[in-house]
PDB file of C-alpha atoms and ligand atoms in Angstrom:
ATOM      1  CA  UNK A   1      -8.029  57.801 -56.834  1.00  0.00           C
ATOM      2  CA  UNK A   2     -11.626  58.184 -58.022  1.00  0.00           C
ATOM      3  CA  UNK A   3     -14.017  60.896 -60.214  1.00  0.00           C
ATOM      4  CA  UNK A   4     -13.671  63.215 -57.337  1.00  0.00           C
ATOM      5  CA  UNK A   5      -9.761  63.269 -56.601  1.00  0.00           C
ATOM      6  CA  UNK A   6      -8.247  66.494 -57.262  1.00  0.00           C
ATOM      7  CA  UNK A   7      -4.789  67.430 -57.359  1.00  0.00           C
ATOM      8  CA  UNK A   8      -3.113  70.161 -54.864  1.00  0.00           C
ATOM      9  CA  UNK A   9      -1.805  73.172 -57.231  1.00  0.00           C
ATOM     10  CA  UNK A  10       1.288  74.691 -55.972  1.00  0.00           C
ATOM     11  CA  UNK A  11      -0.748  77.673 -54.612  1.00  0.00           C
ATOM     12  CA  UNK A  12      -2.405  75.506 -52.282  1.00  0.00           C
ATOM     13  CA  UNK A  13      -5.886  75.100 -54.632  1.00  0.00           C
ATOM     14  CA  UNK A  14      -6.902  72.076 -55.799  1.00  0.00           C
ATOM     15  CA  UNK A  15      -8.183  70.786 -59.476  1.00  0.00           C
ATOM     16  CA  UNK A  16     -10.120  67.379 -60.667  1.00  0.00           C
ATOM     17  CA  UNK A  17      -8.168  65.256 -62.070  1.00  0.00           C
ATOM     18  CA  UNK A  18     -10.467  64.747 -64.928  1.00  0.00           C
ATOM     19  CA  UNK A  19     -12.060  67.521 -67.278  1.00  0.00           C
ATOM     20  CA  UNK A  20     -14.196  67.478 -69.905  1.00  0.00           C
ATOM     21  CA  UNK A  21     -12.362  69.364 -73.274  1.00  0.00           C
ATOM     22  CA  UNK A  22     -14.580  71.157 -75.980  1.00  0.00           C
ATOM     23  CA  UNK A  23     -12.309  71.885 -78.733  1.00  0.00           C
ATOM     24  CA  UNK A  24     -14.235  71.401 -81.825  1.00  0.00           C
ATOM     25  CA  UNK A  25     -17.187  70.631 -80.206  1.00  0.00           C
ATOM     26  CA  UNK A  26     -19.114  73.127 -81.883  1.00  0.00           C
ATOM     27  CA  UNK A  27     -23.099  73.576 -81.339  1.00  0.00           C
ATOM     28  CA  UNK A  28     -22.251  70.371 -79.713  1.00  0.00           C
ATOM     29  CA  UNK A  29     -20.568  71.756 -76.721  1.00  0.00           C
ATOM     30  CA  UNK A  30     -23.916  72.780 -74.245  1.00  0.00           C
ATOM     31  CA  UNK A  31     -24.836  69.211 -74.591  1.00  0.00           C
ATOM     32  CA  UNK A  32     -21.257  67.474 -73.829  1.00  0.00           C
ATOM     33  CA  UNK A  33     -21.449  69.959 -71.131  1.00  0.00           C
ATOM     34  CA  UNK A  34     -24.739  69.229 -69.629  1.00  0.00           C
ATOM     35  CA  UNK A  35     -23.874  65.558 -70.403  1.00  0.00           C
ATOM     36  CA  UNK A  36     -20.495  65.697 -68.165  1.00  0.00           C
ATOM     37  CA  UNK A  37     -21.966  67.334 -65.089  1.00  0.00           C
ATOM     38  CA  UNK A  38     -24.642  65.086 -64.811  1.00  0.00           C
ATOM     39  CA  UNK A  39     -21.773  61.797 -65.040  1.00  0.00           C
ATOM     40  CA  UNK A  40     -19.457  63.279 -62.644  1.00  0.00           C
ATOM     41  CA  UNK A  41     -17.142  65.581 -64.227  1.00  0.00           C
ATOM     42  CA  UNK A  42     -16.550  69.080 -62.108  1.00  0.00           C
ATOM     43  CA  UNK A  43     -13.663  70.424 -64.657  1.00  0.00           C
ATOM     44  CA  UNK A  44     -14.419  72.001 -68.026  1.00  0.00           C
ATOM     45  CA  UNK A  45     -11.855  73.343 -69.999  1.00  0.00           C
ATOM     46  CA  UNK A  46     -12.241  75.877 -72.620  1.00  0.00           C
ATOM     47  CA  UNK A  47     -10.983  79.079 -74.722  1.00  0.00           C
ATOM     48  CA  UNK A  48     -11.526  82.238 -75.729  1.00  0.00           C
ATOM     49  CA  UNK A  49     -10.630  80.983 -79.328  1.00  0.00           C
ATOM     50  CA  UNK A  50     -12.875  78.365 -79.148  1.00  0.00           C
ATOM     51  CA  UNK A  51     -15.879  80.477 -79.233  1.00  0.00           C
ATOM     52  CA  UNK A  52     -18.141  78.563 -77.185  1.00  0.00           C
ATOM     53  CA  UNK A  53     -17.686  80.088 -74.288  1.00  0.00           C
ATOM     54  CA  UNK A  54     -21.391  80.822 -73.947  1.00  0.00           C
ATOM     55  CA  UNK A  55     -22.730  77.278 -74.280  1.00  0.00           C
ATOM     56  CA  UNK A  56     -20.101  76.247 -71.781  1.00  0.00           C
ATOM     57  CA  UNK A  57     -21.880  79.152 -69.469  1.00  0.00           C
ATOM     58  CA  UNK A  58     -25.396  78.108 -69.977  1.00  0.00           C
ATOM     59  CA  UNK A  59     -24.985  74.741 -69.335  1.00  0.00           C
ATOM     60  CA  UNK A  60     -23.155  75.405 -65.888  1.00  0.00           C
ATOM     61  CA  UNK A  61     -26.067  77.671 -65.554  1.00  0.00           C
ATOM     62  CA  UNK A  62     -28.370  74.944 -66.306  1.00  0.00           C
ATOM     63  CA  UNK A  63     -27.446  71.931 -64.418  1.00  0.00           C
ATOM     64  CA  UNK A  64     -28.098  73.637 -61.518  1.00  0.00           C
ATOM     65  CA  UNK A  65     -24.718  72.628 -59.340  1.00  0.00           C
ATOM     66  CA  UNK A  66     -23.385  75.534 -57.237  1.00  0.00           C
ATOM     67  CA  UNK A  67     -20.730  77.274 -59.254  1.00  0.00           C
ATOM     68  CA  UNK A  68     -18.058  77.028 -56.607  1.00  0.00           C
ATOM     69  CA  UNK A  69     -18.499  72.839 -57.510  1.00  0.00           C
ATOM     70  CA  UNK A  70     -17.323  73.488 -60.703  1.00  0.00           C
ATOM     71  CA  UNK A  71     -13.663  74.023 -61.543  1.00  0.00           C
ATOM     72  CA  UNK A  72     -13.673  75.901 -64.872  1.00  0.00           C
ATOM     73  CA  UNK A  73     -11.091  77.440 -67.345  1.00  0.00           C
ATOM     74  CA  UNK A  74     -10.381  79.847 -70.129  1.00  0.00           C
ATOM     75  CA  UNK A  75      -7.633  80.869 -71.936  1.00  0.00           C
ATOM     76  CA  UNK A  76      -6.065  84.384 -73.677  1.00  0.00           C
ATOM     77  CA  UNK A  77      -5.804  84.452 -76.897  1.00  0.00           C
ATOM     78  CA  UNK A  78      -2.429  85.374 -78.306  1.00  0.00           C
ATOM     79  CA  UNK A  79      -3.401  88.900 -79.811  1.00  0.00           C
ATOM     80  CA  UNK A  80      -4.610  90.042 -76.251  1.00  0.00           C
ATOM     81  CA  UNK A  81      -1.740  88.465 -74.792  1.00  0.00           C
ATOM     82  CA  UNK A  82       0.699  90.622 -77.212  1.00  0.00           C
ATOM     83  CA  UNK A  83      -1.074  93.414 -77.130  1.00  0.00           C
ATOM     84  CA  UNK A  84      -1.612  93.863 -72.972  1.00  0.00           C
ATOM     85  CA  UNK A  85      -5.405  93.371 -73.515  1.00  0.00           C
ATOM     86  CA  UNK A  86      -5.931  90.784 -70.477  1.00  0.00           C
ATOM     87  CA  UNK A  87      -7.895  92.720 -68.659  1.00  0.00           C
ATOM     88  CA  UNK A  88     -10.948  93.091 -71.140  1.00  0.00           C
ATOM     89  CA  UNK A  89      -9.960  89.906 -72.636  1.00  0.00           C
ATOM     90  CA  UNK A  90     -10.762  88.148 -69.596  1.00  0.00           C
ATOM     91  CA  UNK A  91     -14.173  90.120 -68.821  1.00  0.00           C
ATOM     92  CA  UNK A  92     -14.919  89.466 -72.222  1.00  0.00           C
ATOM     93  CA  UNK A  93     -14.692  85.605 -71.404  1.00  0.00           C
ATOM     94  CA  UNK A  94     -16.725  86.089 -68.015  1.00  0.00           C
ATOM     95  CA  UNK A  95     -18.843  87.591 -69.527  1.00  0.00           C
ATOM     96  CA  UNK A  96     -20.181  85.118 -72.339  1.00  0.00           C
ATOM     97  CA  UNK A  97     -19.509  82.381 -69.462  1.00  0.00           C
ATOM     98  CA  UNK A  98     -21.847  84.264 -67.251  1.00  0.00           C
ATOM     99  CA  UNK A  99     -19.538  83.865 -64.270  1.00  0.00           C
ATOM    100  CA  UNK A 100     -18.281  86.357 -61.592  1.00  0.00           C
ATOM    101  CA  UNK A 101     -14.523  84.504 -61.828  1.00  0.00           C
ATOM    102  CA  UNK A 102     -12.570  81.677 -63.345  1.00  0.00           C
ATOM    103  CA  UNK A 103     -10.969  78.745 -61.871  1.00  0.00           C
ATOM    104  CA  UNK A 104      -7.758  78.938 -64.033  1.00  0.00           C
ATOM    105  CA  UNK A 105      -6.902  81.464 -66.741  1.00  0.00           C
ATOM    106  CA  UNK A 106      -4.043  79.782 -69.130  1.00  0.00           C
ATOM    107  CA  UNK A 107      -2.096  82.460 -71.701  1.00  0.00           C
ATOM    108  CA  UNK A 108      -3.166  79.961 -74.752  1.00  0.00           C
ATOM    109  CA  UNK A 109       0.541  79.814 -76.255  1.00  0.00           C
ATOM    110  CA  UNK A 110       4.150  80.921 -75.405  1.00  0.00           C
ATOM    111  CA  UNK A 111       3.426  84.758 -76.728  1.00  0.00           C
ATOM    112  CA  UNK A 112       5.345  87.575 -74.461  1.00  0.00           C
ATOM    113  CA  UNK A 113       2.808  88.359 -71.785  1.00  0.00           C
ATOM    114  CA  UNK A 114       1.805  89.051 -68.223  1.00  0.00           C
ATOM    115  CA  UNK A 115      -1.325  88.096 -66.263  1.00  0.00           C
ATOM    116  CA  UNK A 116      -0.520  88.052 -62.787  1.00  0.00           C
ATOM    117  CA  UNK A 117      -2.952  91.050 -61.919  1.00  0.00           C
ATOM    118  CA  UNK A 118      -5.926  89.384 -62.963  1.00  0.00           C
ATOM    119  CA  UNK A 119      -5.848  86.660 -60.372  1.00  0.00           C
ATOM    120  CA  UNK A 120      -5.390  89.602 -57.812  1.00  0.00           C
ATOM    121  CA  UNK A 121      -7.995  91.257 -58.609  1.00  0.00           C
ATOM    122  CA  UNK A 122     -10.146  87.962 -58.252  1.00  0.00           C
ATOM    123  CA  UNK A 123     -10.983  87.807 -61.366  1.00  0.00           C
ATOM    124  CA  UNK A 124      -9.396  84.077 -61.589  1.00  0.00           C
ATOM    125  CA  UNK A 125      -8.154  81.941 -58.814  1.00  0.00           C
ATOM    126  CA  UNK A 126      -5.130  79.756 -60.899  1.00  0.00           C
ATOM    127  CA  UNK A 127      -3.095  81.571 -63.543  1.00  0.00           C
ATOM    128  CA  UNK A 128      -1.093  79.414 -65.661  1.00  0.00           C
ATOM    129  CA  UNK A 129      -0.012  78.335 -69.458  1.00  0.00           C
ATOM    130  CA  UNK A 130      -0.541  76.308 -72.307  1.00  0.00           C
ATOM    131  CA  UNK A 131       1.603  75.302 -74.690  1.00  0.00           C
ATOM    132  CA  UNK A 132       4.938  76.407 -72.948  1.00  0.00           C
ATOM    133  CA  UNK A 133       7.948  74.246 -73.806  1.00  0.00           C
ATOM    134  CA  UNK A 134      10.988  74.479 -71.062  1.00  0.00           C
ATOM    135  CA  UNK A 135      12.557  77.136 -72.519  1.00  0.00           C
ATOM    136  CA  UNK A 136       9.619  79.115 -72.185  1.00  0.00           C
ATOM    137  CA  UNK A 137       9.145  78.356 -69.064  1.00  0.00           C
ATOM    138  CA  UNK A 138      12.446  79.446 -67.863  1.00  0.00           C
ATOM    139  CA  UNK A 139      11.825  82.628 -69.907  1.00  0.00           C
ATOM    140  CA  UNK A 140       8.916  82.896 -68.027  1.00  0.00           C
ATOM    141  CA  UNK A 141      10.018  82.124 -64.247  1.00  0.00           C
ATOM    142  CA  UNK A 142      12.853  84.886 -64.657  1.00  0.00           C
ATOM    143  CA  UNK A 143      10.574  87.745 -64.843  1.00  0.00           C
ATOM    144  CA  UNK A 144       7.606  86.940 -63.088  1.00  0.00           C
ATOM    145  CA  UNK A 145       6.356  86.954 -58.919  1.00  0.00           C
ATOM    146  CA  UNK A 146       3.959  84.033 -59.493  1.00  0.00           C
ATOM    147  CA  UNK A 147       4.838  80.448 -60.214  1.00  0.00           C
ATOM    148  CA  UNK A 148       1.909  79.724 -63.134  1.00  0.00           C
ATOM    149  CA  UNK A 149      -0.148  76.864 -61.367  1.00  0.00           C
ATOM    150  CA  UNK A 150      -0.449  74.585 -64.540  1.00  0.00           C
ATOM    151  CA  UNK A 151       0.990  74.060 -67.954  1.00  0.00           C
ATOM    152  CA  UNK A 152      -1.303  72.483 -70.487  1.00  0.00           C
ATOM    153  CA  UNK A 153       0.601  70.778 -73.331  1.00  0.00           C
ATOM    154  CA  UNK A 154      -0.249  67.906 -75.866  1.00  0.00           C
ATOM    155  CA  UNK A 155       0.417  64.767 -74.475  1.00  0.00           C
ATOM    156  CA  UNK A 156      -0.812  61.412 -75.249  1.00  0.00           C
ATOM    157  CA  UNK A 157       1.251  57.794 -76.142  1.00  0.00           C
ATOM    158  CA  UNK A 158       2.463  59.646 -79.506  1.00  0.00           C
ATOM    159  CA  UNK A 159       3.823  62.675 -77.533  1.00  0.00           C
ATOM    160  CA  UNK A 160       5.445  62.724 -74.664  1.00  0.00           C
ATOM    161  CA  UNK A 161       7.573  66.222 -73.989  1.00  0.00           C
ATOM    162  CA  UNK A 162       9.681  64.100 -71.126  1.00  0.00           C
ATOM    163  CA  UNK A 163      12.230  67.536 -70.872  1.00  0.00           C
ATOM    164  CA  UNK A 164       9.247  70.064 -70.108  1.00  0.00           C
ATOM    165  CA  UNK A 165       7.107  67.567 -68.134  1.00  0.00           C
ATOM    166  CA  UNK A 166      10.341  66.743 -65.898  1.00  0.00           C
ATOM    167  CA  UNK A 167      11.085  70.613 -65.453  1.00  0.00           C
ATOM    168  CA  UNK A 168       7.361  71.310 -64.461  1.00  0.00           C
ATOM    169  CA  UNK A 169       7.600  68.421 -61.743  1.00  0.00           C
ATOM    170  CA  UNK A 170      10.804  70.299 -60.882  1.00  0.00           C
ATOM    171  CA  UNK A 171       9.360  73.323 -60.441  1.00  0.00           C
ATOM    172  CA  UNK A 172       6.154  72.390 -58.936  1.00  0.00           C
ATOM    173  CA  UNK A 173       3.833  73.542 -62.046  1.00  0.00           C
ATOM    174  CA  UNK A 174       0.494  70.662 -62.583  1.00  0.00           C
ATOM    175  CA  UNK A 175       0.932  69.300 -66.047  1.00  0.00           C
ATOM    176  CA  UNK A 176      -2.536  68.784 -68.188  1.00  0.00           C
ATOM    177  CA  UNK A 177      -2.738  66.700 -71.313  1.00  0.00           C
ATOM    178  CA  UNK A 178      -4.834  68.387 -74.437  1.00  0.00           C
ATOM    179  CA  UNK A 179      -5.843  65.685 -76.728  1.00  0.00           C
ATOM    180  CA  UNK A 180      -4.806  62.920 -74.491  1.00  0.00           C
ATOM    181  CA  UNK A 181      -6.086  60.472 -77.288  1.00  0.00           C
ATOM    182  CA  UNK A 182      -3.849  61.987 -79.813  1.00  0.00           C
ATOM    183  CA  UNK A 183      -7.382  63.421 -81.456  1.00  0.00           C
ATOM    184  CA  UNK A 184      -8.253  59.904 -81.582  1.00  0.00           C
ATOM    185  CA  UNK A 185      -4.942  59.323 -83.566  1.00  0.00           C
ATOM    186  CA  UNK A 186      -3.876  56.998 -80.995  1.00  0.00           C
ATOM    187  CA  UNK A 187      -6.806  54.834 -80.525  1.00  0.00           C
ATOM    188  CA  UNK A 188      -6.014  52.585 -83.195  1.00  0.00           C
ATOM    189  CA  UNK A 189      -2.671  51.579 -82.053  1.00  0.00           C
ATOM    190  CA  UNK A 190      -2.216  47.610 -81.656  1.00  0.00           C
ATOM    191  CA  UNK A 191      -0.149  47.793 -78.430  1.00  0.00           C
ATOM    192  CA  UNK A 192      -2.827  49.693 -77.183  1.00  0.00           C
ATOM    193  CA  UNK A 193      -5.503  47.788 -78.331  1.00  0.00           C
ATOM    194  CA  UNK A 194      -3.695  44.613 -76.857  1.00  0.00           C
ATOM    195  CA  UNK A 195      -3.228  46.378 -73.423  1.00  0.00           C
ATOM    196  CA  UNK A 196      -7.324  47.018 -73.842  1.00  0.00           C
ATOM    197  CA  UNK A 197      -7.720  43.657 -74.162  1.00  0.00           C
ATOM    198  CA  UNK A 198      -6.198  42.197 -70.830  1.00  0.00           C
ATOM    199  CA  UNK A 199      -8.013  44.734 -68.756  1.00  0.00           C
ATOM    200  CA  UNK A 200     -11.267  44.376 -70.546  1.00  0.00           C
ATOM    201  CA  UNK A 201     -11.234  48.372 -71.361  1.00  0.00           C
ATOM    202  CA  UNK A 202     -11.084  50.368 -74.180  1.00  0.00           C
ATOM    203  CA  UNK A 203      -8.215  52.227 -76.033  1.00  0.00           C
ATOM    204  CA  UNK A 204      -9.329  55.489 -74.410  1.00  0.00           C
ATOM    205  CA  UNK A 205      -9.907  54.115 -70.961  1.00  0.00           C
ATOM    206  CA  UNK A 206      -6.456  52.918 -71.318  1.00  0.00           C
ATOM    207  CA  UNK A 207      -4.632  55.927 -72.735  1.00  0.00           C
ATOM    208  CA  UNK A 208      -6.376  58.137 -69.634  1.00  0.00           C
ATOM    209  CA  UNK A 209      -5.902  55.721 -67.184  1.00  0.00           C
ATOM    210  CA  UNK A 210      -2.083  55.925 -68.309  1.00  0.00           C
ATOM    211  CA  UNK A 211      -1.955  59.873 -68.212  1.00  0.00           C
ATOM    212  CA  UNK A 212      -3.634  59.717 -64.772  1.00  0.00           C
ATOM    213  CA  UNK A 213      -1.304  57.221 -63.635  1.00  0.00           C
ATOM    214  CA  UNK A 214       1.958  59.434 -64.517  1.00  0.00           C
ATOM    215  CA  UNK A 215      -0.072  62.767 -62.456  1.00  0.00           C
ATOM    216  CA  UNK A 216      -1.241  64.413 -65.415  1.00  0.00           C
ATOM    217  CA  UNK A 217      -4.565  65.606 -65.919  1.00  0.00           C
ATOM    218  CA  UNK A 218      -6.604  64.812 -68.452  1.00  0.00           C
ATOM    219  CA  UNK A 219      -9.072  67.015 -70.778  1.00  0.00           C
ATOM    220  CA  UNK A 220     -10.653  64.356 -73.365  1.00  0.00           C
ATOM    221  CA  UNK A 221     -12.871  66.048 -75.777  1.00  0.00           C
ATOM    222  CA  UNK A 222     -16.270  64.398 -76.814  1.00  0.00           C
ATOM    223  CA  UNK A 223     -19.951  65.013 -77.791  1.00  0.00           C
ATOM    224  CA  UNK A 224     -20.908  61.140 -77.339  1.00  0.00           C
ATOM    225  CA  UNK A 225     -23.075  60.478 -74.221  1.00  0.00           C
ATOM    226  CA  UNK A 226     -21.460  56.828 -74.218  1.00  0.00           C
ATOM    227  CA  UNK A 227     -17.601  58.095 -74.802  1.00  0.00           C
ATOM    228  CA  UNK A 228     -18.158  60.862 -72.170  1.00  0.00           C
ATOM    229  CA  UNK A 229     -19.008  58.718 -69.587  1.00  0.00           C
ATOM    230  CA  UNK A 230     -16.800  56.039 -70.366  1.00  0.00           C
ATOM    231  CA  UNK A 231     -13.734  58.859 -70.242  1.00  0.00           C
ATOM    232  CA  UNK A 232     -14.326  59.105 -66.457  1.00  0.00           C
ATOM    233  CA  UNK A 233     -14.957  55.670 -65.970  1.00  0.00           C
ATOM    234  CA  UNK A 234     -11.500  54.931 -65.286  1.00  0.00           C
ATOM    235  CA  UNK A 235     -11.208  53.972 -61.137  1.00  0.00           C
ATOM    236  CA  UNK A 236     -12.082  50.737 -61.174  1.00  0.00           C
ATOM    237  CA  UNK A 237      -8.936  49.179 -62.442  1.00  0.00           C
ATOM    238  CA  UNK A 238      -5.135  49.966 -62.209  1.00  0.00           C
ATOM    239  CA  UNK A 239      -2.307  49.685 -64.892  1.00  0.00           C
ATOM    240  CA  UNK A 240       0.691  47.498 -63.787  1.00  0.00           C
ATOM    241  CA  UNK A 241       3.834  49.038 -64.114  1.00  0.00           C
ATOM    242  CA  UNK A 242       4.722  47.100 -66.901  1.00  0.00           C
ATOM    243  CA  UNK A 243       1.769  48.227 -69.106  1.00  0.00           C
ATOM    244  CA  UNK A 244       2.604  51.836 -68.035  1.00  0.00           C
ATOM    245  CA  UNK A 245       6.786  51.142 -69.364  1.00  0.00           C
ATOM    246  CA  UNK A 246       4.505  49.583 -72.641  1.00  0.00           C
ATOM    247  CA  UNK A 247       2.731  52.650 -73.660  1.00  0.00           C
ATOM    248  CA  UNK A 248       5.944  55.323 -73.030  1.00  0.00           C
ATOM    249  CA  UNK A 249       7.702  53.706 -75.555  1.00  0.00           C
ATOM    250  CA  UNK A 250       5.431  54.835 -78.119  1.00  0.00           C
ATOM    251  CA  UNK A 251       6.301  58.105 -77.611  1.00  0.00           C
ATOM    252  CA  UNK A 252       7.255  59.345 -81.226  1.00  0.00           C
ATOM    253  CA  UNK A 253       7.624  63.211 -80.168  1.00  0.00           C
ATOM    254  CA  UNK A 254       4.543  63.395 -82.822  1.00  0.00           C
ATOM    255  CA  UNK A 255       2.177  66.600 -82.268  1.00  0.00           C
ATOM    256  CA  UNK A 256      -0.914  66.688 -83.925  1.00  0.00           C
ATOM    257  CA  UNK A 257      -1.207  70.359 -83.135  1.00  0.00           C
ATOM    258  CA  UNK A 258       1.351  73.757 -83.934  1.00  0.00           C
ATOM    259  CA  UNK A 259       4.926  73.212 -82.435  1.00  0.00           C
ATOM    260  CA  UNK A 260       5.232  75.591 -79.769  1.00  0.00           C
ATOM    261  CA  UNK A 261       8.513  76.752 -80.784  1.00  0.00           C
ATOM    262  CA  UNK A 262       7.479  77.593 -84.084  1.00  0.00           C
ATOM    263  CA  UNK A 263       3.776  78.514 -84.091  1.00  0.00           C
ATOM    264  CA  UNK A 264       2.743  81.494 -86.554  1.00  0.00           C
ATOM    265  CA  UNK A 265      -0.379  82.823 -84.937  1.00  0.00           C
TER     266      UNK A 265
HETATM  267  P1  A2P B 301     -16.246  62.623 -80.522  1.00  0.00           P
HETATM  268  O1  A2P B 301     -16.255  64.030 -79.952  1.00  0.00           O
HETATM  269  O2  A2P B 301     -16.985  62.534 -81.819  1.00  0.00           O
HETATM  270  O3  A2P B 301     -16.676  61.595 -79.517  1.00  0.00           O
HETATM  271  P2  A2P B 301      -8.675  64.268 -77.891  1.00  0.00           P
HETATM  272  O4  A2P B 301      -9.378  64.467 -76.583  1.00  0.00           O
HETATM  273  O5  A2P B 301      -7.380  63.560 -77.810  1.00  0.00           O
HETATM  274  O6  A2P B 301      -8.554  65.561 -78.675  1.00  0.00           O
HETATM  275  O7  A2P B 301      -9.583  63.278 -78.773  1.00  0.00           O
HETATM  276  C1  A2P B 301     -10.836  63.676 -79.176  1.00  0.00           C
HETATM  277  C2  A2P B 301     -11.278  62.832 -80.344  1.00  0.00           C
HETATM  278  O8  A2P B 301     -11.441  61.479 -79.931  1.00  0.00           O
HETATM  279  C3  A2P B 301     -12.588  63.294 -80.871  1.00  0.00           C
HETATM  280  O9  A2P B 301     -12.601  63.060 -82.264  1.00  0.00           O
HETATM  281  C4  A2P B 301     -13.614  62.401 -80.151  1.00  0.00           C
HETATM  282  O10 A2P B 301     -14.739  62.227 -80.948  1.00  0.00           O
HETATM  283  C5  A2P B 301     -12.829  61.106 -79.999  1.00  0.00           C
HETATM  284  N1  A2P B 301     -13.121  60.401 -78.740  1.00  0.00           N
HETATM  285  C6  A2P B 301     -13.236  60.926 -77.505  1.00  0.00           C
HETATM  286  N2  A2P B 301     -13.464  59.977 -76.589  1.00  0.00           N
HETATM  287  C7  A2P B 301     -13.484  58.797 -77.250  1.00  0.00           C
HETATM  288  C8  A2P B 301     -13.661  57.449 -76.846  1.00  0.00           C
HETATM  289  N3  A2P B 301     -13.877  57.125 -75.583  1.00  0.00           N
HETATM  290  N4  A2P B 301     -13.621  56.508 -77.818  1.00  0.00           N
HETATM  291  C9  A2P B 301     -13.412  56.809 -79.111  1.00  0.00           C
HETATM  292  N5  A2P B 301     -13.218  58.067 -79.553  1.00  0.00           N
HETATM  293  C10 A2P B 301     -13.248  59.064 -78.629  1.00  0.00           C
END
């Protein structure tokens, strides 16, 4: 495994393993952008609701690496979802990215929806979901044509959904991790910390290296030069199996985010 190793999706397209996140990055986000591409990264992962799909745009735009390099996705926002919207949601999104098509287009959270046109028509090459617990997803897989690609869920040492990741392996859906540091909740653990400390890494470099080592991809979110680069620095080194047993039993089942089975928006 290395910067460049990307995972097969179950459509036969393939995804970095590593993505840059820019939740809450605010006017902050062109420069984490710029920052990644020029350290490595080829995944960025944003939102409609994030509203920075523009800065995202202009700093593909502006690092000058040929768009089909970049692996790049957006998500639907739960109103357009409801409402049948996709469509113009999603040229909305393209538009303020200033691209021609997305890599991956995830319906943001488990609302009643449909978006399997949009990847005919081109206008994304991955269609998948965020936030979908298995009971969703078996909603989901009885009334659709198209296997969604990925799910996208929180998952870091804190919280570990074992039932949906296990039914995702199952049913050949990529899992992705959204704050795999727990929003940085998790950086301060002491088993962590001590697990840093043998390999001569940091908490985050740890916590990735762990995600990456169970075949989940990871979005970390940062505006730090020195924390961007250092959350792709993570191929020189491998966790022993013991290390990896250390940091599941963590696991709380603790979200920092909405619970997908009970979200209000
Ligand atoms: P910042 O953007 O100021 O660097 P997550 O990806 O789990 O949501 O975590 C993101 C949070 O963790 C942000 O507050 C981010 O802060 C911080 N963060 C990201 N990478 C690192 C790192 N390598 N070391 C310490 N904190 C980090």
């Amino acid at each position: 495994m290395n910067k460049n190793t990307r995972i097969k999706l179950n459509d036969g397209l393939t995804m970095p393993v590593v993505a840059l996140g820019v939740w809450q990055s605010h006017e902050g986000t062109k420069n984490a952008v710029l920052t990644a591409l020029k350290n490595g990264y080829r995944h960025i992962d944003t939102a409609a609701v994030y509203h920075n799909e523009k800065a995202v745009g202009e700093a593909i735009k502006e690092s000058g690496i040929p768009r089909n390099e970049i692996f790049v996705t957006t998500k639907l926002w739960n109103d357009d979802v409801r409402s049948g919207n996709t469509r113009e949601a999603l040229k909305k999104s393209l538009e303020n990215l200033g691209l021609d098509y997305v890599d991956l287009y995830l319906i943001h959270w488990p609302a009643e929806g449909y978006v399997e046109k949009l990847q005919k028509e081109g206008l994304t090459r991955n269609i998948g979901v965020s936030n979908f617990r298995k009971s969703h997803l078996q909603n989901l897989l009885s009334k659709v044509h198209i296997v969604p690609s990925i799910n996208q869920i929180e998952t870091n040492p804190q919280m570990v959904d074992e039932e949906t990741i296990q039914y995702c392996k199952e049913n050949k859906i990529g899992v992705e991790a959204w704050s795999p540091l727990g929003s940085g909740a998790c950086l301060n653990n002491p088993k962590i910390q001590e697990i840093a400390n043998k390999y001569q890494k940091s908490s985050a470099q740890i916590i990735l290296r762990w995600l990456l080592q169970k075949g989940i991809v990871i979005l970390p979110k940062s505006v730090h030069e020195n924390r961007i680069k250092e959350n792709i620095d993570l191929f020189n080194f491998v966790l022993e199996n013991e290390d990896v047993e250390l940091i599941n039993q963590l696991n709380q089942h603790k979200r920092t985010g909405p619970d997908p089975d009970n979200f209000d928006f």
